[in-house]
Each structure stands twice: as structure tokens, then as C-alpha cells.
Amino acid sequence: MRTSPDYGKVIEQIYKDLNQWERTGKVADYIPVLAEVDPNHYGISVQTLAGESFHIGDTKTTFSIQSISKVFTLALVFHHLGEDLWKSVGREPSGTPFNSLIQLESEQGIPRNPMINAGALVVTDRLLNYFQDPKEELLSFVRCVSNNPNVGYDERVAASELENSDRNRALAHFMKSYGNIHNEVDALMDAYCHQCSLKMNTEDLAKSFQVLVNHGTNPWTGNQLLTLSQAKRLGAVLMTCGFYDESGDFAFRVGMPGKSGVGGGVVAYIPNVLSIAVWSPALNPHGNSTLGIETLERFTTMIGDSVF
Ligand code: GLN
């Protein structure tokens, strides 16, 4: 039997090699508060299902998780709505940027997948259908999966995104005209901008993906939050759509399902084995962390493991 690699040594080596890299790419600036973040932050956290964790660099500093939050809303809504969800949103890679409007007209307001903004807006809209206080509900879900009761929203980031939400509002109004958004766009924007503003560090993020490593059962509480089939489907969506129009390249280079956010966070996992979160705020033209992806590529190469 294979002994498991020394994950601590592996991330230490990667950190040492890559921390001296010039940070190519740029910090997201279309949400003004995100433009204030220092691009030199770099942290890596690994959490194994066996209960070990390894950290190096800026792993205690919280940052805006942005689109990584789409995974949590999807998990929560999928759990409640079940397979009906797929009547309102597809599960096919879009091949377009995360905030693109282009396919929505020819596809009658049904977004390609829940990871692009249009799809995530539909999912968050359903959260509003289900819960009196969707923001509170999402927060307690995230606190529960990350095993950290202190996770919270960053009101400054939420306000900054709300003030600059014309593109997302356009997506929401357009889908509402097809009947695929049920709630008022203002209420939807408030919930969506808050979910994107969730503040977490890489330690929290690595922990929070353990529910997927563990096929839908939250290892921190023992509660089943997704069925086996739902956990499989969610993983498949992350594998094919988690990095927008860079999803194929991410799968090719890294070989794990995962999700990025424009705050510079990236999380990925190998079922049964581990989850890994990286934070480096400088983004490539697809809106994904340049160093984050490089880190993950080196990680799976060095440990000789992936989902393939
Ligand atoms: N809040 C961001 C937006 O809606 C999230 C995008 C992202 O992280 N890719 O534009």
C-alpha cells in the first residue's frame, strides 16, 4: 500500500519556490474595495479527511471569498430543491467569462451552469424563495461546514459590490423577463453581494470543502448535508465549470474539482483524501488566481495524486 505523502513538506517547498515569483496578473478592481488588497499575500492550507492539517504563509488572514461562495449556496439550495434545480440552470461549461450575458438570450434565460454569475444568481434567487432570512441561513451553513462560528460577511465589500452591480443587475433583470428570477432584483442583489463578501482564510476554506471530500457528510458534525449523488453532481459541476472559460485548462493542469473567486482564493479537493486552499490575489485574464493555479498544479504533480 502507498504511504501518504508528506503534505506539509510539499506545500513548504512550493511556497518557497513560488513566493519569490513576480506576481503576474492583477488584483480585481471592478469592486473598488478589492483593489485595496496587497497582491503579495500568499498562503496554502491542506486539510486531510484523516484529520491532519498543514499550513504555510498567510493562512490566518481573512479575505473576500467571492465566487467560492457559489459552492455553498449551491449546496444549500440543491439540498432543498433536489433535481428540480436543473430545470432552471444547466450543467454545461459556458466557455465564456464569468459575468457574460451572451448566451442568455439564445438560451431563453436559462444559464449554462451555477458557477457563472447568471447561474449563481438563479441559485441565490431560490435561496430567497426558501428562507425568511437567506443571509443568516447561508452564514450558519458556512459556519457549520467550515467548523468556524466566527465566519462573517464583510459589509464594506458587500456595499462596494452593491454600488457597482450594474452587470449583475442586468443579468438578473434579463432572466426575470424569462421568469427565471422570482424575487425582486434589489433583494437578490443584496443577498448575492453579501454571499460574495464572506470573509474566510485558507484554513477555513480547506476545512469547508471537507464536506465534499467526505461525499456530502459534514465531518465536523456528522450531519449529512448532501446525498451521495448530490455530492457527486456538485463535484462534477466544479470539475467542468469551476474556473469558467479556464475550466478545461484547470482540469488539465491540476486534475481536481475546484472553485476560484476574484478575491484570489482557490479551493480544490480529492474525494476521500484532502482539500487544499490557496490565496494569492493577483488574477489572470480569466479572473482566476495565477499563483493559486500554479500552486495546485505543482501540488498534484508532487504528491502524485489527483482524481485521475
Ligand atoms: N462578486 C463577483 C461578481 O459577481 C464574483 C465574481 C468572481 O469571483 N468570479 O462579479
mmCIF file of C-alpha atoms and ligand atoms in Angstrom:
data_model
loop_
_atom_site.group_PDB
_atom_site.id
_atom_site.type_symbol
_atom_site.label_atom_id
_atom_site.label_comp_id
_atom_site.label_asym_id
_atom_site.label_seq_id
_atom_site.Cartn_x
_atom_site.Cartn_y
_atom_site.Cartn_z
ATOM 1 C CA MET A 1 0.000 0.000 0.000
ATOM 2 C CA ARG A 2 1.160 3.527 -0.780
ATOM 3 C CA THR A 3 2.077 5.678 2.198
ATOM 4 C CA SER A 4 0.607 9.143 2.057
ATOM 5 C CA PRO A 5 2.976 11.923 1.006
ATOM 6 C CA ASP A 6 4.293 14.455 3.499
ATOM 7 C CA TYR A 7 1.836 17.212 2.569
ATOM 8 C CA GLY A 8 3.500 19.667 4.947
ATOM 9 C CA LYS A 9 6.870 19.304 3.205
ATOM 10 C CA VAL A 10 5.261 19.536 -0.233
ATOM 11 C CA ILE A 11 3.495 22.840 0.436
ATOM 12 C CA GLU A 12 6.591 24.224 2.163
ATOM 13 C CA GLN A 13 8.638 23.512 -0.952
ATOM 14 C CA ILE A 14 6.026 25.003 -3.288
ATOM 15 C CA TYR A 15 5.713 28.077 -1.099
ATOM 16 C CA LYS A 16 9.483 28.560 -1.021
ATOM 17 C CA ASP A 17 9.753 28.238 -4.805
ATOM 18 C CA LEU A 18 6.750 30.336 -5.761
ATOM 19 C CA ASN A 19 6.770 33.073 -3.136
ATOM 20 C CA GLN A 20 9.682 34.656 -4.970
ATOM 21 C CA TRP A 21 7.788 34.691 -8.263
ATOM 22 C CA GLU A 22 6.769 38.010 -9.631
ATOM 23 C CA ARG A 23 3.002 38.292 -9.133
ATOM 24 C CA THR A 24 1.721 38.207 -12.691
ATOM 25 C CA GLY A 25 -1.826 39.372 -13.216
ATOM 26 C CA LYS A 26 -3.754 41.951 -11.295
ATOM 27 C CA VAL A 27 -5.977 42.304 -8.290
ATOM 28 C CA ALA A 28 -9.694 42.626 -9.112
ATOM 29 C CA ASP A 29 -10.573 46.302 -9.280
ATOM 30 C CA TYR A 30 -14.124 46.326 -10.622
ATOM 31 C CA ILE A 31 -15.171 46.003 -6.978
ATOM 32 C CA PRO A 32 -13.233 49.036 -5.601
ATOM 33 C CA VAL A 33 -12.647 47.670 -2.078
ATOM 34 C CA LEU A 34 -10.968 44.570 -3.530
ATOM 35 C CA ALA A 35 -8.444 46.806 -5.316
ATOM 36 C CA GLU A 36 -7.017 47.763 -1.891
ATOM 37 C CA VAL A 37 -5.747 44.214 -1.246
ATOM 38 C CA ASP A 38 -1.962 43.675 -1.296
ATOM 39 C CA PRO A 39 -1.168 41.344 -4.239
ATOM 40 C CA ASN A 40 1.774 39.808 -2.346
ATOM 41 C CA HIS A 41 -0.315 37.795 0.087
ATOM 42 C CA TYR A 42 0.243 34.085 -0.349
ATOM 43 C CA GLY A 43 -0.969 31.225 1.793
ATOM 44 C CA ILE A 44 -1.629 27.492 1.395
ATOM 45 C CA SER A 45 -3.702 25.206 3.650
ATOM 46 C CA VAL A 46 -4.246 21.475 3.324
ATOM 47 C CA GLN A 47 -6.830 19.543 5.320
ATOM 48 C CA THR A 48 -6.951 15.770 5.130
ATOM 49 C CA LEU A 49 -10.039 13.696 5.804
ATOM 50 C CA ALA A 50 -7.886 11.737 8.243
ATOM 51 C CA GLY A 51 -7.824 14.920 10.354
ATOM 52 C CA GLU A 52 -4.393 16.361 9.680
ATOM 53 C CA SER A 53 -3.856 19.941 8.553
ATOM 54 C CA PHE A 54 -0.854 21.770 7.132
ATOM 55 C CA HIS A 55 -0.446 25.492 6.616
ATOM 56 C CA ILE A 56 2.126 27.867 5.241
ATOM 57 C CA GLY A 57 2.161 31.630 4.612
ATOM 58 C CA ASP A 58 -0.835 33.950 5.073
ATOM 59 C CA THR A 59 -3.279 31.295 6.156
ATOM 60 C CA LYS A 60 -4.830 33.199 9.052
ATOM 61 C CA THR A 61 -5.642 36.421 7.204
ATOM 62 C CA THR A 62 -9.241 36.544 6.014
ATOM 63 C CA PHE A 63 -10.108 37.688 2.505
ATOM 64 C CA SER A 64 -13.190 38.008 0.364
ATOM 65 C CA ILE A 65 -14.082 34.562 -0.958
ATOM 66 C CA GLN A 66 -16.253 35.989 -3.769
ATOM 67 C CA SER A 67 -17.352 33.260 -6.210
ATOM 68 C CA ILE A 68 -16.191 30.424 -3.973
ATOM 69 C CA SER A 69 -19.407 31.229 -2.085
ATOM 70 C CA LYS A 70 -21.363 29.939 -5.094
ATOM 71 C CA VAL A 71 -20.442 26.423 -3.975
ATOM 72 C CA PHE A 72 -22.053 26.938 -0.569
ATOM 73 C CA THR A 73 -25.276 28.444 -1.920
ATOM 74 C CA LEU A 74 -25.480 25.688 -4.495
ATOM 75 C CA ALA A 75 -25.030 23.000 -1.838
ATOM 76 C CA LEU A 76 -27.722 24.547 0.353
ATOM 77 C CA VAL A 77 -30.228 25.064 -2.463
ATOM 78 C CA PHE A 78 -29.536 21.695 -4.109
ATOM 79 C CA HIS A 79 -30.188 20.021 -0.777
ATOM 80 C CA HIS A 80 -33.636 21.664 -0.582
ATOM 81 C CA LEU A 81 -34.695 21.725 -4.207
ATOM 82 C CA GLY A 82 -33.192 18.449 -5.401
ATOM 83 C CA GLU A 83 -33.112 17.613 -9.096
ATOM 84 C CA ASP A 84 -35.730 20.290 -9.931
ATOM 85 C CA LEU A 85 -32.902 22.783 -9.726
ATOM 86 C CA TRP A 86 -31.682 21.660 -13.154
ATOM 87 C CA LYS A 87 -34.870 22.940 -14.796
ATOM 88 C CA SER A 88 -33.662 26.488 -14.118
ATOM 89 C CA VAL A 89 -29.918 26.149 -14.578
ATOM 90 C CA GLY A 90 -27.762 23.905 -16.753
ATOM 91 C CA ARG A 91 -24.594 21.975 -16.045
ATOM 92 C CA GLU A 92 -22.561 22.566 -19.161
ATOM 93 C CA PRO A 93 -19.374 24.646 -19.289
ATOM 94 C CA SER A 94 -20.076 28.039 -20.822
ATOM 95 C CA GLY A 95 -16.729 28.802 -22.437
ATOM 96 C CA THR A 96 -17.455 32.457 -21.702
ATOM 97 C CA PRO A 97 -16.263 34.821 -18.936
ATOM 98 C CA PHE A 98 -17.942 34.557 -15.520
ATOM 99 C CA ASN A 99 -20.066 37.671 -15.973
ATOM 100 C CA SER A 100 -21.050 37.174 -19.598
ATOM 101 C CA LEU A 101 -24.580 37.887 -20.871
ATOM 102 C CA ILE A 102 -24.073 36.488 -24.302
ATOM 103 C CA GLN A 103 -25.682 33.025 -24.118
ATOM 104 C CA LEU A 104 -28.698 34.064 -22.082
ATOM 105 C CA GLU A 105 -30.807 35.364 -24.948
ATOM 106 C CA SER A 106 -30.377 32.396 -27.281
ATOM 107 C CA GLU A 107 -30.889 30.015 -24.330
ATOM 108 C CA GLN A 108 -34.079 31.713 -23.077
ATOM 109 C CA GLY A 109 -32.802 32.925 -19.734
ATOM 110 C CA ILE A 110 -31.505 29.523 -18.566
ATOM 111 C CA PRO A 111 -27.856 29.967 -17.548
ATOM 112 C CA ARG A 112 -25.372 27.348 -18.665
ATOM 113 C CA ASN A 113 -24.230 26.404 -15.168
ATOM 114 C CA PRO A 114 -24.396 27.531 -11.499
ATOM 115 C CA MET A 115 -20.787 28.768 -11.369
ATOM 116 C CA ILE A 116 -21.063 31.655 -13.814
ATOM 117 C CA ASN A 117 -22.732 34.739 -12.337
ATOM 118 C CA ALA A 118 -26.023 34.224 -14.199
ATOM 119 C CA GLY A 119 -26.371 30.696 -12.814
ATOM 120 C CA ALA A 120 -25.320 31.710 -9.315
ATOM 121 C CA LEU A 121 -27.944 34.469 -9.355
ATOM 122 C CA VAL A 122 -30.646 31.890 -10.131
ATOM 123 C CA VAL A 123 -29.409 29.700 -7.269
ATOM 124 C CA THR A 124 -29.359 32.621 -4.821
ATOM 125 C CA ASP A 125 -32.834 33.597 -6.004
ATOM 126 C CA ARG A 126 -34.060 30.139 -4.936
ATOM 127 C CA LEU A 127 -32.404 30.667 -1.558
ATOM 128 C CA LEU A 128 -34.662 33.699 -1.208
ATOM 129 C CA ASN A 129 -37.679 31.509 -2.041
ATOM 130 C CA TYR A 130 -36.836 29.073 0.723
ATOM 131 C CA PHE A 131 -35.739 31.178 3.660
ATOM 132 C CA GLN A 132 -37.110 34.184 5.539
ATOM 133 C CA ASP A 133 -33.574 35.290 6.269
ATOM 134 C CA PRO A 134 -31.402 33.877 3.480
ATOM 135 C CA LYS A 135 -28.260 35.736 4.555
ATOM 136 C CA GLU A 136 -28.452 34.294 8.067
ATOM 137 C CA GLU A 137 -29.235 30.817 6.721
ATOM 138 C CA LEU A 138 -26.233 30.856 4.391
ATOM 139 C CA LEU A 139 -24.000 32.164 7.148
ATOM 140 C CA SER A 140 -24.924 29.377 9.527
ATOM 141 C CA PHE A 141 -24.379 26.806 6.760
ATOM 142 C CA VAL A 142 -20.898 28.172 6.043
ATOM 143 C CA ARG A 143 -20.047 28.353 9.752
ATOM 144 C CA CYS A 144 -21.127 24.759 10.079
ATOM 145 C CA VAL A 145 -19.100 23.379 7.137
ATOM 146 C CA SER A 146 -16.002 25.416 8.000
ATOM 147 C CA ASN A 147 -16.353 24.483 11.672
ATOM 148 C CA ASN A 148 -15.775 28.151 12.489
ATOM 149 C CA PRO A 149 -18.541 30.130 14.228
ATOM 150 C CA ASN A 150 -16.686 33.385 13.543
ATOM 151 C CA VAL A 151 -17.049 33.417 9.755
ATOM 152 C CA GLY A 152 -18.921 36.560 8.745
ATOM 153 C CA TYR A 153 -19.830 38.964 5.969
ATOM 154 C CA ASP A 154 -17.623 41.928 5.116
ATOM 155 C CA GLU A 155 -20.117 44.787 4.983
ATOM 156 C CA ARG A 156 -17.621 47.126 3.271
ATOM 157 C CA VAL A 157 -17.054 44.659 0.430
ATOM 158 C CA ALA A 158 -20.790 43.951 0.133
ATOM 159 C CA ALA A 159 -21.566 47.686 -0.071
ATOM 160 C CA SER A 160 -18.794 48.251 -2.612
ATOM 161 C CA GLU A 161 -20.096 45.470 -4.850
ATOM 162 C CA LEU A 162 -23.694 46.631 -4.459
ATOM 163 C CA GLU A 163 -22.688 50.088 -5.664
ATOM 164 C CA ASN A 164 -21.046 48.519 -8.694
ATOM 165 C CA SER A 165 -23.541 45.824 -9.554
ATOM 166 C CA ASP A 166 -24.864 47.066 -12.897
ATOM 167 C CA ARG A 167 -23.694 43.988 -14.779
ATOM 168 C CA ASN A 168 -25.156 41.535 -12.274
ATOM 169 C CA ARG A 169 -28.390 43.550 -12.115
ATOM 170 C CA ALA A 170 -28.587 43.385 -15.903
ATOM 171 C CA LEU A 171 -28.211 39.601 -15.781
ATOM 172 C CA ALA A 172 -30.902 39.343 -13.093
ATOM 173 C CA HIS A 173 -33.400 41.610 -14.873
ATOM 174 C CA PHE A 174 -32.855 39.805 -18.142
ATOM 175 C CA MET A 175 -33.508 36.406 -16.576
ATOM 176 C CA LYS A 176 -36.503 37.832 -14.714
ATOM 177 C CA SER A 177 -38.005 38.739 -18.069
ATOM 178 C CA TYR A 178 -37.909 34.998 -18.863
ATOM 179 C CA GLY A 179 -39.459 34.148 -15.490
ATOM 180 C CA ASN A 180 -36.237 32.571 -14.215
ATOM 181 C CA ILE A 181 -35.753 35.057 -11.355
ATOM 182 C CA HIS A 182 -38.665 35.042 -8.913
ATOM 183 C CA ASN A 183 -37.720 37.744 -6.410
ATOM 184 C CA GLU A 184 -37.163 41.483 -6.570
ATOM 185 C CA VAL A 185 -33.798 42.244 -8.118
ATOM 186 C CA ASP A 186 -32.837 44.564 -5.213
ATOM 187 C CA ALA A 187 -33.377 41.814 -2.653
ATOM 188 C CA LEU A 188 -31.484 39.347 -4.832
ATOM 189 C CA MET A 189 -28.543 41.727 -5.242
ATOM 190 C CA ASP A 190 -28.368 42.287 -1.504
ATOM 191 C CA ALA A 191 -28.177 38.529 -0.827
ATOM 192 C CA TYR A 192 -25.764 37.855 -3.711
ATOM 193 C CA CYS A 193 -23.346 40.681 -2.830
ATOM 194 C CA HIS A 194 -23.323 39.526 0.783
ATOM 195 C CA GLN A 195 -22.617 35.922 -0.132
ATOM 196 C CA CYS A 196 -19.663 37.069 -2.262
ATOM 197 C CA SER A 197 -18.367 39.213 0.618
ATOM 198 C CA LEU A 198 -17.959 36.265 3.021
ATOM 199 C CA LYS A 199 -14.600 36.613 4.785
ATOM 200 C CA MET A 200 -12.610 33.450 5.292
ATOM 201 C CA ASN A 201 -8.973 32.407 5.386
ATOM 202 C CA THR A 202 -7.380 29.437 3.653
ATOM 203 C CA GLU A 203 -7.684 27.326 6.820
ATOM 204 C CA ASP A 204 -11.480 27.907 6.869
ATOM 205 C CA LEU A 205 -11.777 27.220 3.153
ATOM 206 C CA ALA A 206 -9.823 23.983 3.224
ATOM 207 C CA LYS A 207 -11.991 22.839 6.133
ATOM 208 C CA SER A 208 -15.222 23.883 4.447
ATOM 209 C CA PHE A 209 -14.607 21.651 1.412
ATOM 210 C CA GLN A 210 -14.255 18.580 3.629
ATOM 211 C CA VAL A 211 -17.994 18.040 3.223
ATOM 212 C CA LEU A 212 -17.282 17.312 -0.450
ATOM 213 C CA VAL A 213 -14.155 15.272 0.316
ATOM 214 C CA ASN A 214 -16.449 13.256 2.576
ATOM 215 C CA HIS A 215 -19.189 12.751 -0.091
ATOM 216 C CA GLY A 216 -21.763 15.107 1.439
ATOM 217 C CA THR A 217 -21.445 14.340 5.134
ATOM 218 C CA ASN A 218 -20.007 17.179 7.196
ATOM 219 C CA PRO A 219 -17.081 15.564 9.035
ATOM 220 C CA TRP A 220 -17.179 18.235 11.753
ATOM 221 C CA THR A 221 -20.695 17.347 12.889
ATOM 222 C CA GLY A 222 -21.501 14.023 11.234
ATOM 223 C CA ASN A 223 -24.575 15.550 9.548
ATOM 224 C CA GLN A 224 -25.395 14.541 6.007
ATOM 225 C CA LEU A 225 -25.791 17.853 4.115
ATOM 226 C CA LEU A 226 -25.849 16.368 0.614
ATOM 227 C CA THR A 227 -26.743 12.914 -0.620
ATOM 228 C CA LEU A 228 -24.020 10.813 -2.205
ATOM 229 C CA SER A 229 -25.467 11.585 -5.609
ATOM 230 C CA GLN A 230 -25.688 15.330 -4.904
ATOM 231 C CA ALA A 231 -22.058 15.414 -3.742
ATOM 232 C CA LYS A 232 -21.069 13.628 -6.952
ATOM 233 C CA ARG A 233 -23.047 16.090 -9.088
ATOM 234 C CA LEU A 234 -21.633 19.098 -7.305
ATOM 235 C CA GLY A 235 -18.108 17.786 -7.814
ATOM 236 C CA ALA A 236 -18.797 17.238 -11.498
ATOM 237 C CA VAL A 237 -20.029 20.831 -11.861
ATOM 238 C CA LEU A 238 -16.892 22.117 -10.128
ATOM 239 C CA MET A 239 -14.672 19.997 -12.346
ATOM 240 C CA THR A 240 -16.286 21.224 -15.560
ATOM 241 C CA CYS A 241 -17.337 24.791 -14.677
ATOM 242 C CA GLY A 242 -15.483 25.944 -11.524
ATOM 243 C CA PHE A 243 -12.950 28.074 -13.414
ATOM 244 C CA TYR A 244 -15.275 29.474 -16.113
ATOM 245 C CA ASP A 245 -13.575 29.595 -19.512
ATOM 246 C CA GLU A 246 -10.396 28.218 -17.943
ATOM 247 C CA SER A 247 -12.069 25.074 -16.561
ATOM 248 C CA GLY A 248 -10.607 22.728 -19.177
ATOM 249 C CA ASP A 249 -7.130 24.074 -18.640
ATOM 250 C CA PHE A 250 -7.508 23.860 -14.871
ATOM 251 C CA ALA A 251 -8.618 20.218 -15.114
ATOM 252 C CA PHE A 252 -5.732 19.518 -17.473
ATOM 253 C CA ARG A 253 -3.106 21.147 -15.275
ATOM 254 C CA VAL A 254 -4.415 20.293 -11.811
ATOM 255 C CA GLY A 255 -6.748 17.296 -12.069
ATOM 256 C CA MET A 256 -9.040 18.194 -9.166
ATOM 257 C CA PRO A 257 -12.532 19.719 -8.981
ATOM 258 C CA GLY A 258 -12.341 23.196 -7.504
ATOM 259 C CA LYS A 259 -13.536 26.781 -7.377
ATOM 260 C CA SER A 260 -11.978 30.199 -7.632
ATOM 261 C CA GLY A 261 -13.033 33.692 -6.598
ATOM 262 C CA VAL A 262 -11.909 37.147 -7.711
ATOM 263 C CA GLY A 263 -10.621 37.734 -4.169
ATOM 264 C CA GLY A 264 -7.732 35.457 -5.219
ATOM 265 C CA GLY A 265 -8.848 32.328 -3.380
ATOM 266 C CA VAL A 266 -8.809 28.876 -4.965
ATOM 267 C CA VAL A 267 -10.028 25.652 -3.330
ATOM 268 C CA ALA A 268 -9.842 22.117 -4.723
ATOM 269 C CA TYR A 269 -10.161 18.588 -3.412
ATOM 270 C CA ILE A 270 -9.612 14.886 -3.917
ATOM 271 C CA PRO A 271 -12.587 12.845 -2.649
ATOM 272 C CA ASN A 272 -11.743 10.681 0.394
ATOM 273 C CA VAL A 273 -8.338 12.297 0.707
ATOM 274 C CA LEU A 274 -7.925 16.043 1.113
ATOM 275 C CA SER A 275 -8.913 19.600 0.338
ATOM 276 C CA ILE A 276 -6.468 22.411 -0.366
ATOM 277 C CA ALA A 277 -6.992 26.169 -0.364
ATOM 278 C CA VAL A 278 -4.631 28.788 -1.743
ATOM 279 C CA TRP A 279 -4.804 32.576 -1.573
ATOM 280 C CA SER A 280 -2.888 34.865 -3.898
ATOM 281 C CA PRO A 281 -4.871 37.920 -5.036
ATOM 282 C CA ALA A 282 -3.285 38.642 -8.444
ATOM 283 C CA LEU A 283 -5.622 37.289 -11.131
ATOM 284 C CA ASN A 284 -5.092 36.098 -14.691
ATOM 285 C CA PRO A 285 -7.351 37.395 -17.505
ATOM 286 C CA HIS A 286 -9.987 34.721 -16.666
ATOM 287 C CA GLY A 287 -10.354 36.140 -13.149
ATOM 288 C CA ASN A 288 -8.577 33.178 -11.513
ATOM 289 C CA SER A 289 -5.560 33.414 -9.195
ATOM 290 C CA THR A 290 -2.375 32.963 -11.238
ATOM 291 C CA LEU A 291 -0.240 31.715 -8.372
ATOM 292 C CA GLY A 292 -3.152 29.752 -6.932
ATOM 293 C CA ILE A 293 -3.433 27.603 -10.040
ATOM 294 C CA GLU A 294 0.333 27.204 -10.354
ATOM 295 C CA THR A 295 0.435 26.077 -6.717
ATOM 296 C CA LEU A 296 -2.248 23.456 -7.277
ATOM 297 C CA GLU A 297 -0.586 22.154 -10.430
ATOM 298 C CA ARG A 298 2.676 21.671 -8.570
ATOM 299 C CA PHE A 299 0.846 20.124 -5.614
ATOM 300 C CA THR A 300 -0.848 17.309 -7.548
ATOM 301 C CA THR A 301 2.332 16.738 -9.540
ATOM 302 C CA MET A 302 4.474 16.458 -6.419
ATOM 303 C CA ILE A 303 2.090 14.263 -4.420
ATOM 304 C CA GLY A 304 1.430 12.044 -7.469
ATOM 305 C CA ASP A 305 -2.309 12.071 -6.837
ATOM 306 C CA SER A 306 -5.422 13.684 -8.328
ATOM 307 C CA VAL A 307 -8.911 12.477 -9.221
ATOM 308 C CA PHE A 308 -7.488 10.720 -12.271
HETATM 309 N N1 GLN B 1 -18.857 39.104 -6.782
HETATM 310 C C1 GLN B 1 -18.228 38.815 -8.026
HETATM 311 C C2 GLN B 1 -19.151 39.161 -9.182
HETATM 312 O O1 GLN B 1 -20.308 38.867 -9.128
HETATM 313 C C3 GLN B 1 -17.838 37.365 -8.061
HETATM 314 C C4 GLN B 1 -17.093 37.000 -9.298
HETATM 315 C C5 GLN B 1 -15.998 36.013 -9.103
HETATM 316 O O2 GLN B 1 -15.487 35.809 -8.010
HETATM 317 N N2 GLN B 1 -15.580 35.437 -10.197
HETATM 318 O O3 GLN B 1 -18.739 39.742 -10.144
#
